[in-house]
Amino acid sequence: MTSGGVKAFEVVSDLLESDFGIERERIAPATQLVDDLDFDSIDVVDLAHRLEDALDIALPDEAFENVASIGDVVARVEACLAASGSREE
Amino acid sequence: MAANEQPRGSAARALSRAWRFVATGVGLPAFYLVALLAGLSIAPYAHLRFRNGPLAATWLRARFCAFYRLYFRAIERAGVMTYRVEGAWRLREPNQLVVANHPTALDAIAVMACTSSALCVTKKEDWRNPTLRMALDASHMIPNTGGREVVAASVAALRGGESLVLFPEGTRSPAFGKHPFRRGAAHVAIESRRDILPVVITCTPPVLGKRQRWYRIPPQPFELRLRVLEPIAIADYARDDLPEPRAARALTRALDELFAKEIEQAGRAS
């Protein structure tokens, strides 16, 4: 995992714990959002909005389409962070 | 004489069952026919009369709720079922957020029959049904397209002063039980800051469930019973210091436990 990925994973983990009430030990890149964390479509939208606020980024509408695991979420956030970083450069 | 009574009883029971088969066979399509006729007649009239304003849909919903009351009276008179409501007065209050379990195909109209006017989130399939679509559309019912869109439409309806009926299982309940609740209803309650009015619906014996055919007529008329419980205060969940996803999960757990307990108790009692 890149440093951006580590940062994204930490932020995702913090949000899942504080805002969704999910215990830290259940959070890993392979954790499935629907099967393991009982996520629904509203949760996915809420998580995306909270990540945007926490990281001050704008995720495209389609960014979280077909995300299945926490690893997928982290990868999409990491890609968005990298894109916004390269734009700033 | 006792030997004669049993055959006479059996014949009477068979006749009763045959009559209920005919009455059910007429009653169910009659509902769809009335919905179609309403869509073609009073719905356009309402929109003409109220110049397509929101009052048209409210006026229509009030007529539909009155029709549901007549409908239940008619099928009760026909001996198909008994329809009992405990605490109906609570449903007559305006601007209620009603949450119910969903054992039969009659649940939505059974709840709305107790209200003066109510909206309901209805399954997408109903909007593809040509006999229902016009009436649903004209009365501004909310199609269950899923996710945030439905929550936003539901919150707007409640803020506009309407009553709203939700079935958080998302489909009909299994016989003598329930599916886990989805969290949409909790989000609606938290965002609109409305207390929840729980309605526990039981049907004895179970009929008109998800995979039950209407022509499987039970040995005796079925009883559809609605129990309107004490409202659930939303203030414990809609708090600024509690993130909404976390609050929605906690509220849904509380609703799940309440309904599971009530359905189990009702099952034991029956």
Short mmCIF file of C-alpha atoms in Angstrom, two decimals:
data_model
loop_
_atom_site.label_atom_id
_atom_site.label_comp_id
_atom_site.label_asym_id
_atom_site.label_seq_id
_atom_site.Cartn_x
_atom_site.Cartn_y
_atom_site.Cartn_z
CA MET A 1 0.00 0.00 0.00
CA THR A 2 1.35 3.46 -0.91
CA SER A 3 1.53 6.27 1.67
CA GLY A 4 -1.62 7.70 0.12
CA GLY A 5 -3.20 4.28 0.50
CA VAL A 6 -2.17 4.04 4.14
CA LYS A 7 -3.63 7.47 4.81
CA ALA A 8 -6.84 6.57 2.98
CA PHE A 9 -7.15 3.29 4.89
CA GLU A 10 -6.71 5.10 8.21
CA VAL A 11 -9.34 7.69 7.35
CA VAL A 12 -11.79 5.03 6.13
CA SER A 13 -11.19 2.97 9.29
CA ASP A 14 -11.68 6.00 11.55
CA LEU A 15 -14.93 6.90 9.81
CA LEU A 16 -16.27 3.37 9.92
CA GLU A 17 -15.56 3.19 13.62
CA SER A 18 -16.78 6.64 14.66
CA ASP A 19 -19.71 7.24 12.30
CA PHE A 20 -20.92 3.71 11.57
CA GLY A 21 -20.14 2.11 14.93
CA ILE A 22 -18.06 -0.70 13.41
CA GLU A 23 -15.46 -2.24 15.71
CA ARG A 24 -11.84 -1.70 14.64
CA GLU A 25 -11.00 -5.43 14.64
CA ARG A 26 -13.59 -6.03 11.91
CA ILE A 27 -11.98 -3.51 9.58
CA ALA A 28 -9.45 -4.83 7.06
CA PRO A 29 -8.87 -4.32 3.33
CA ALA A 30 -10.55 -7.65 2.56
CA THR A 31 -13.64 -6.89 4.66
CA GLN A 32 -16.76 -7.01 2.49
CA LEU A 33 -19.04 -4.01 2.91
CA VAL A 34 -22.33 -5.82 2.35
CA ASP A 35 -21.61 -9.30 3.67
CA ASP A 36 -19.42 -8.39 6.65
CA LEU A 37 -20.55 -4.89 7.61
CA ASP A 38 -24.22 -5.01 6.51
CA PHE A 39 -23.79 -1.96 4.25
CA ASP A 40 -26.63 -0.80 2.03
CA SER A 41 -26.74 1.76 -0.78
CA ILE A 42 -27.46 4.61 1.68
CA ASP A 43 -24.37 3.69 3.73
CA VAL A 44 -22.18 3.76 0.61
CA VAL A 45 -23.40 7.27 -0.28
CA ASP A 46 -22.98 8.43 3.33
CA LEU A 47 -19.45 7.00 3.51
CA ALA A 48 -18.52 8.77 0.26
CA HIS A 49 -19.82 12.13 1.55
CA ARG A 50 -18.01 11.73 4.86
CA LEU A 51 -14.76 10.85 3.09
CA GLU A 52 -15.11 13.95 0.92
CA ASP A 53 -15.49 16.09 4.05
CA ALA A 54 -12.67 14.37 5.96
CA LEU A 55 -10.14 14.51 3.11
CA ASP A 56 -11.41 17.67 1.41
CA ILE A 57 -11.72 15.91 -1.93
CA ALA A 58 -14.51 15.61 -4.50
CA LEU A 59 -15.27 12.02 -5.38
CA PRO A 60 -16.90 11.60 -8.80
CA ASP A 61 -20.49 10.27 -8.65
CA GLU A 62 -19.43 6.97 -10.15
CA ALA A 63 -16.38 6.57 -7.85
CA PHE A 64 -18.11 4.15 -5.48
CA GLU A 65 -20.08 2.20 -8.05
CA ASN A 66 -19.45 -1.54 -7.63
CA VAL A 67 -17.24 -1.19 -4.56
CA ALA A 68 -17.32 -4.50 -2.68
CA SER A 69 -14.62 -4.34 -0.02
CA ILE A 70 -12.87 -1.78 2.17
CA GLY A 71 -9.85 -2.33 -0.08
CA ASP A 72 -11.94 -1.16 -3.06
CA VAL A 73 -12.98 1.99 -1.17
CA VAL A 74 -9.37 2.72 -0.23
CA ALA A 75 -8.24 2.22 -3.84
CA ARG A 76 -10.87 4.68 -5.15
CA VAL A 77 -9.96 7.27 -2.51
CA GLU A 78 -6.26 6.75 -3.19
CA ALA A 79 -6.85 7.30 -6.92
CA CYS A 80 -8.79 10.49 -6.17
CA LEU A 81 -6.03 11.74 -3.83
CA ALA A 82 -3.37 10.98 -6.47
CA ALA A 83 -5.40 12.78 -9.15
CA SER A 84 -5.95 15.85 -6.98
CA GLY A 85 -2.22 15.79 -6.00
CA SER A 86 -1.10 15.72 -9.61
CA ARG A 87 -3.47 18.57 -10.45
CA GLU A 88 -1.98 20.67 -7.65
CA GLU A 89 1.55 19.99 -9.00
CA MET B 1 -77.71 -37.44 15.41
CA ALA B 2 -74.14 -36.77 16.30
CA ALA B 3 -73.14 -38.85 13.29
CA ASN B 4 -75.28 -36.62 11.10
CA GLU B 5 -73.82 -33.40 12.48
CA GLN B 6 -70.32 -34.05 11.27
CA PRO B 7 -71.23 -34.48 7.59
CA ARG B 8 -73.52 -31.44 7.80
CA GLY B 9 -70.63 -29.52 9.39
CA SER B 10 -68.28 -30.71 6.69
CA ALA B 11 -70.73 -29.72 3.98
CA ALA B 12 -71.20 -26.30 5.56
CA ARG B 13 -67.45 -25.87 5.79
CA ALA B 14 -66.99 -26.89 2.16
CA LEU B 15 -69.73 -24.50 1.10
CA SER B 16 -68.18 -21.69 3.15
CA ARG B 17 -64.82 -22.36 1.57
CA ALA B 18 -66.30 -22.42 -1.93
CA TRP B 19 -68.09 -19.13 -1.24
CA ARG B 20 -64.89 -17.54 0.07
CA PHE B 21 -63.06 -18.82 -3.02
CA VAL B 22 -65.60 -17.02 -5.24
CA ALA B 23 -65.63 -13.87 -3.08
CA THR B 24 -61.81 -13.71 -3.04
CA GLY B 25 -61.72 -14.41 -6.78
CA VAL B 26 -64.04 -11.46 -7.35
CA GLY B 27 -62.69 -9.19 -4.60
CA LEU B 28 -59.03 -9.12 -5.65
CA PRO B 29 -59.56 -8.25 -9.34
CA ALA B 30 -62.26 -5.79 -8.27
CA PHE B 31 -59.60 -3.85 -6.39
CA TYR B 32 -57.44 -3.56 -9.49
CA LEU B 33 -60.47 -2.66 -11.62
CA VAL B 34 -61.43 0.16 -9.24
CA ALA B 35 -57.79 1.36 -9.24
CA LEU B 36 -57.83 1.43 -13.05
CA LEU B 37 -61.18 3.24 -13.18
CA ALA B 38 -59.97 5.74 -10.56
CA GLY B 39 -56.85 6.36 -12.62
CA LEU B 40 -59.01 7.05 -15.66
CA SER B 41 -61.76 9.09 -14.03
CA ILE B 42 -61.35 10.75 -10.61
CA ALA B 43 -57.59 11.20 -10.96
CA PRO B 44 -57.87 13.44 -14.05
CA TYR B 45 -60.90 15.13 -12.43
CA ALA B 46 -58.88 15.92 -9.27
CA HIS B 47 -56.00 17.38 -11.27
CA LEU B 48 -58.43 19.45 -13.32
CA ARG B 49 -60.31 20.63 -10.24
CA PHE B 50 -57.17 21.60 -8.31
CA ARG B 51 -55.26 22.79 -11.41
CA ASN B 52 -52.56 20.14 -11.00
CA GLY B 53 -51.58 21.52 -7.58
CA PRO B 54 -50.47 19.37 -4.63
CA LEU B 55 -54.02 19.51 -3.28
CA ALA B 56 -55.12 17.23 -6.10
CA ALA B 57 -52.96 14.36 -4.85
CA THR B 58 -54.02 14.96 -1.22
CA TRP B 59 -57.69 14.99 -2.24
CA LEU B 60 -57.21 11.79 -4.23
CA ARG B 61 -55.41 10.01 -1.37
CA ALA B 62 -58.26 10.88 0.99
CA ARG B 63 -60.73 9.30 -1.50
CA PHE B 64 -58.55 6.23 -1.87
CA CYS B 65 -58.31 5.78 1.92
CA ALA B 66 -62.12 6.04 2.14
CA PHE B 67 -62.39 3.43 -0.62
CA TYR B 68 -60.03 1.09 1.28
CA ARG B 69 -62.34 1.33 4.32
CA LEU B 70 -65.32 0.39 2.15
CA TYR B 71 -63.32 -2.40 0.55
CA PHE B 72 -62.48 -4.00 3.90
CA ARG B 73 -66.07 -3.61 5.06
CA ALA B 74 -67.24 -5.39 1.90
CA ILE B 75 -64.85 -8.34 2.12
CA GLU B 76 -65.62 -8.66 5.83
CA ARG B 77 -69.35 -8.72 5.06
CA ALA B 78 -68.67 -11.34 2.41
CA GLY B 79 -67.20 -13.52 5.16
CA VAL B 80 -63.72 -13.72 3.62
CA MET B 81 -61.92 -12.21 6.59
CA THR B 82 -62.12 -10.23 9.80
CA TYR B 83 -60.24 -6.95 10.06
CA ARG B 84 -59.34 -5.70 13.54
CA VAL B 85 -57.39 -2.58 14.48
CA GLU B 86 -56.21 -1.83 18.03
CA GLY B 87 -55.27 1.79 18.60
CA ALA B 88 -56.67 3.04 15.29
CA TRP B 89 -57.07 6.55 16.73
CA ARG B 90 -53.31 7.02 16.57
CA LEU B 91 -53.33 6.41 12.82
CA ARG B 92 -56.03 9.04 12.35
CA GLU B 93 -53.70 11.75 13.65
CA PRO B 94 -52.14 13.73 10.76
CA ASN B 95 -48.47 13.74 9.78
CA GLN B 96 -47.50 10.32 11.14
CA LEU B 97 -44.49 8.22 10.20
CA VAL B 98 -45.90 4.69 10.27
CA VAL B 99 -43.61 1.66 10.21
CA ALA B 100 -45.12 -1.80 9.83
CA ASN B 101 -44.21 -5.41 9.15
CA HIS B 102 -45.59 -6.93 5.97
CA PRO B 103 -47.17 -10.40 6.22
CA THR B 104 -49.80 -10.03 3.46
CA ALA B 105 -50.56 -8.31 0.17
CA LEU B 106 -53.29 -6.30 1.93
CA ASP B 107 -51.06 -4.55 4.50
CA ALA B 108 -50.54 -1.20 2.77
CA ILE B 109 -54.24 -0.61 2.15
CA ALA B 110 -55.10 -2.03 5.60
CA VAL B 111 -52.94 0.65 7.25
CA MET B 112 -53.98 3.45 4.90
CA ALA B 113 -57.66 2.58 5.47
CA CYS B 114 -57.19 3.76 9.08
CA THR B 115 -55.77 7.13 8.04
CA SER B 116 -57.57 10.12 6.58
CA SER B 117 -54.85 10.40 3.91
CA ALA B 118 -51.44 8.78 3.66
CA LEU B 119 -48.56 8.25 1.31
CA CYS B 120 -46.80 4.94 0.93
CA VAL B 121 -43.48 3.86 -0.54
CA THR B 122 -44.57 1.24 -3.06
CA LYS B 123 -42.58 -1.44 -4.84
CA LYS B 124 -41.31 -0.71 -8.34
CA GLU B 125 -43.36 -3.58 -9.81
CA ASP B 126 -46.61 -1.77 -8.92
CA TRP B 127 -45.54 1.15 -11.11
CA ARG B 128 -45.20 -1.22 -14.05
CA ASN B 129 -48.73 -2.54 -13.43
CA PRO B 130 -51.01 -0.69 -15.91
CA THR B 131 -54.04 -1.00 -13.60
CA LEU B 132 -52.24 0.69 -10.69
CA ARG B 133 -49.79 3.04 -12.30
CA MET B 134 -52.15 5.94 -13.05
CA ALA B 135 -53.66 5.96 -9.56
CA LEU B 136 -50.21 5.72 -7.91
CA ASP B 137 -48.83 8.49 -10.07
CA ALA B 138 -51.83 10.81 -9.64
CA SER B 139 -51.78 10.42 -5.85
CA HIS B 140 -48.01 11.05 -5.71
CA MET B 141 -47.12 7.73 -4.06
CA ILE B 142 -43.37 7.20 -3.77
CA PRO B 143 -41.81 4.47 -5.95
CA ASN B 144 -39.20 2.41 -4.15
CA THR B 145 -36.25 3.19 -6.36
CA GLY B 146 -33.92 2.53 -3.42
CA GLY B 147 -31.30 4.51 -1.60
CA ARG B 148 -31.10 8.21 -0.83
CA GLU B 149 -33.70 9.20 -3.46
CA VAL B 150 -36.50 7.44 -1.54
CA VAL B 151 -35.31 8.82 1.80
CA ALA B 152 -35.32 12.37 0.39
CA ALA B 153 -38.83 11.99 -1.10
CA SER B 154 -40.11 10.50 2.17
CA VAL B 155 -38.61 13.27 4.31
CA ALA B 156 -40.07 15.90 1.97
CA ALA B 157 -43.53 14.30 2.26
CA LEU B 158 -43.36 14.32 6.06
CA ARG B 159 -42.12 17.90 6.16
CA GLY B 160 -45.03 18.78 3.88
CA GLY B 161 -47.44 17.53 6.55
CA GLU B 162 -48.32 14.16 5.00
CA SER B 163 -48.54 10.82 6.77
CA LEU B 164 -46.22 8.18 5.40
CA VAL B 165 -46.39 4.37 5.62
CA LEU B 166 -43.16 2.35 5.33
CA PHE B 167 -42.51 -1.39 5.30
CA PRO B 168 -38.81 -1.72 6.17
CA GLU B 169 -38.60 -5.42 5.33
CA GLY B 170 -38.70 -4.41 1.66
CA THR B 171 -40.77 -7.47 0.81
CA ARG B 172 -43.49 -9.55 2.41
CA SER B 173 -42.64 -11.24 5.71
CA PRO B 174 -42.19 -14.99 6.03
CA ALA B 175 -45.10 -16.79 7.75
CA PHE B 176 -45.02 -16.32 11.55
CA GLY B 177 -41.91 -14.13 11.41
CA LYS B 178 -40.18 -11.22 9.76
CA HIS B 179 -37.21 -10.35 7.62
CA PRO B 180 -34.53 -8.09 9.13
CA PHE B 181 -35.51 -4.45 8.69
CA ARG B 182 -33.57 -2.33 6.22
CA ARG B 183 -32.37 1.02 7.49
CA GLY B 184 -34.23 3.37 5.12
CA ALA B 185 -37.12 3.94 7.56
CA ALA B 186 -34.66 4.84 10.32
CA HIS B 187 -32.95 7.39 8.06
CA VAL B 188 -36.34 8.90 7.23
CA ALA B 189 -37.24 9.18 10.91
CA ILE B 190 -33.89 10.69 11.90
CA GLU B 191 -33.74 13.19 9.04
CA SER B 192 -37.36 14.29 9.41
CA ARG B 193 -37.12 14.13 13.22
CA ARG B 194 -40.49 12.38 13.39
CA ASP B 195 -41.41 9.84 16.04
CA ILE B 196 -42.21 6.42 14.64
CA LEU B 197 -45.67 4.90 14.98
CA PRO B 198 -45.13 1.12 14.93
CA VAL B 199 -47.94 -1.06 13.56
CA VAL B 200 -47.66 -4.80 14.09
CA ILE B 201 -49.68 -6.72 11.51
CA THR B 202 -50.62 -10.37 11.98
CA CYS B 203 -52.64 -12.61 9.72
CA THR B 204 -54.15 -15.83 11.09
CA PRO B 205 -53.95 -18.23 9.36
CA PRO B 206 -51.28 -16.81 7.04
CA VAL B 207 -52.69 -15.96 3.59
CA LEU B 208 -51.67 -13.74 0.68
CA GLY B 209 -48.01 -14.01 1.64
CA LYS B 210 -45.14 -13.73 -0.81
CA ARG B 211 -45.43 -17.19 -2.37
CA GLN B 212 -48.98 -17.97 -1.33
CA ARG B 213 -51.56 -18.22 -4.08
CA TRP B 214 -54.84 -16.39 -3.49
CA TYR B 215 -56.85 -19.51 -4.34
CA ARG B 216 -55.41 -21.43 -1.37
CA ILE B 217 -58.43 -20.60 0.75
CA PRO B 218 -57.95 -21.35 4.47
CA PRO B 219 -60.44 -23.59 6.33
CA GLN B 220 -61.88 -20.58 8.16
CA PRO B 221 -62.00 -16.84 7.36
CA PHE B 222 -58.62 -15.28 8.05
CA GLU B 223 -58.13 -12.53 10.58
CA LEU B 224 -56.03 -9.49 9.69
CA ARG B 225 -55.11 -7.71 12.91
CA LEU B 226 -53.29 -4.39 13.23
CA ARG B 227 -51.85 -3.37 16.59
CA VAL B 228 -50.82 0.28 16.73
CA LEU B 229 -48.16 0.55 19.44
CA GLU B 230 -46.90 3.51 21.46
CA PRO B 231 -44.83 5.88 19.30
CA ILE B 232 -41.05 5.49 19.44
CA ALA B 233 -39.44 8.80 20.41
CA ILE B 234 -36.84 9.84 17.87
CA ALA B 235 -35.07 12.30 20.19
CA ASP B 236 -32.77 9.54 21.51
CA TYR B 237 -31.50 8.88 17.99
CA ALA B 238 -31.73 12.20 16.14
CA ARG B 239 -28.95 13.87 18.12
CA ASP B 240 -26.29 16.23 16.88
CA ASP B 241 -23.59 14.24 18.69
CA LEU B 242 -24.62 10.94 17.09
CA PRO B 243 -23.63 10.42 13.41
CA GLU B 244 -26.66 9.50 11.32
CA PRO B 245 -25.36 6.13 10.03
CA ARG B 246 -24.69 5.03 13.60
CA ALA B 247 -28.07 6.31 14.80
CA ALA B 248 -29.86 4.57 11.91
CA ARG B 249 -28.22 1.28 12.82
CA ALA B 250 -29.18 1.63 16.49
CA LEU B 251 -32.77 2.63 15.67
CA THR B 252 -33.17 -0.21 13.17
CA ARG B 253 -31.90 -2.69 15.78
CA ALA B 254 -34.44 -1.34 18.28
CA LEU B 255 -37.25 -1.62 15.71
CA ASP B 256 -36.17 -5.12 14.75
CA GLU B 257 -36.22 -6.27 18.36
CA LEU B 258 -39.58 -4.65 19.08
CA PHE B 259 -41.31 -6.17 16.06
CA ALA B 260 -39.72 -9.61 16.57
CA LYS B 261 -40.98 -9.64 20.17
CA GLU B 262 -44.48 -8.43 19.25
CA ILE B 263 -44.85 -10.87 16.35
CA GLU B 264 -43.69 -13.75 18.53
CA GLN B 265 -46.14 -12.80 21.29
CA ALA B 266 -48.98 -12.47 18.77
CA GLY B 267 -48.10 -15.89 17.34
CA ARG B 268 -48.20 -17.48 20.80
CA ALA B 269 -51.53 -15.81 21.59
CA SER B 270 -53.14 -17.03 18.36
#
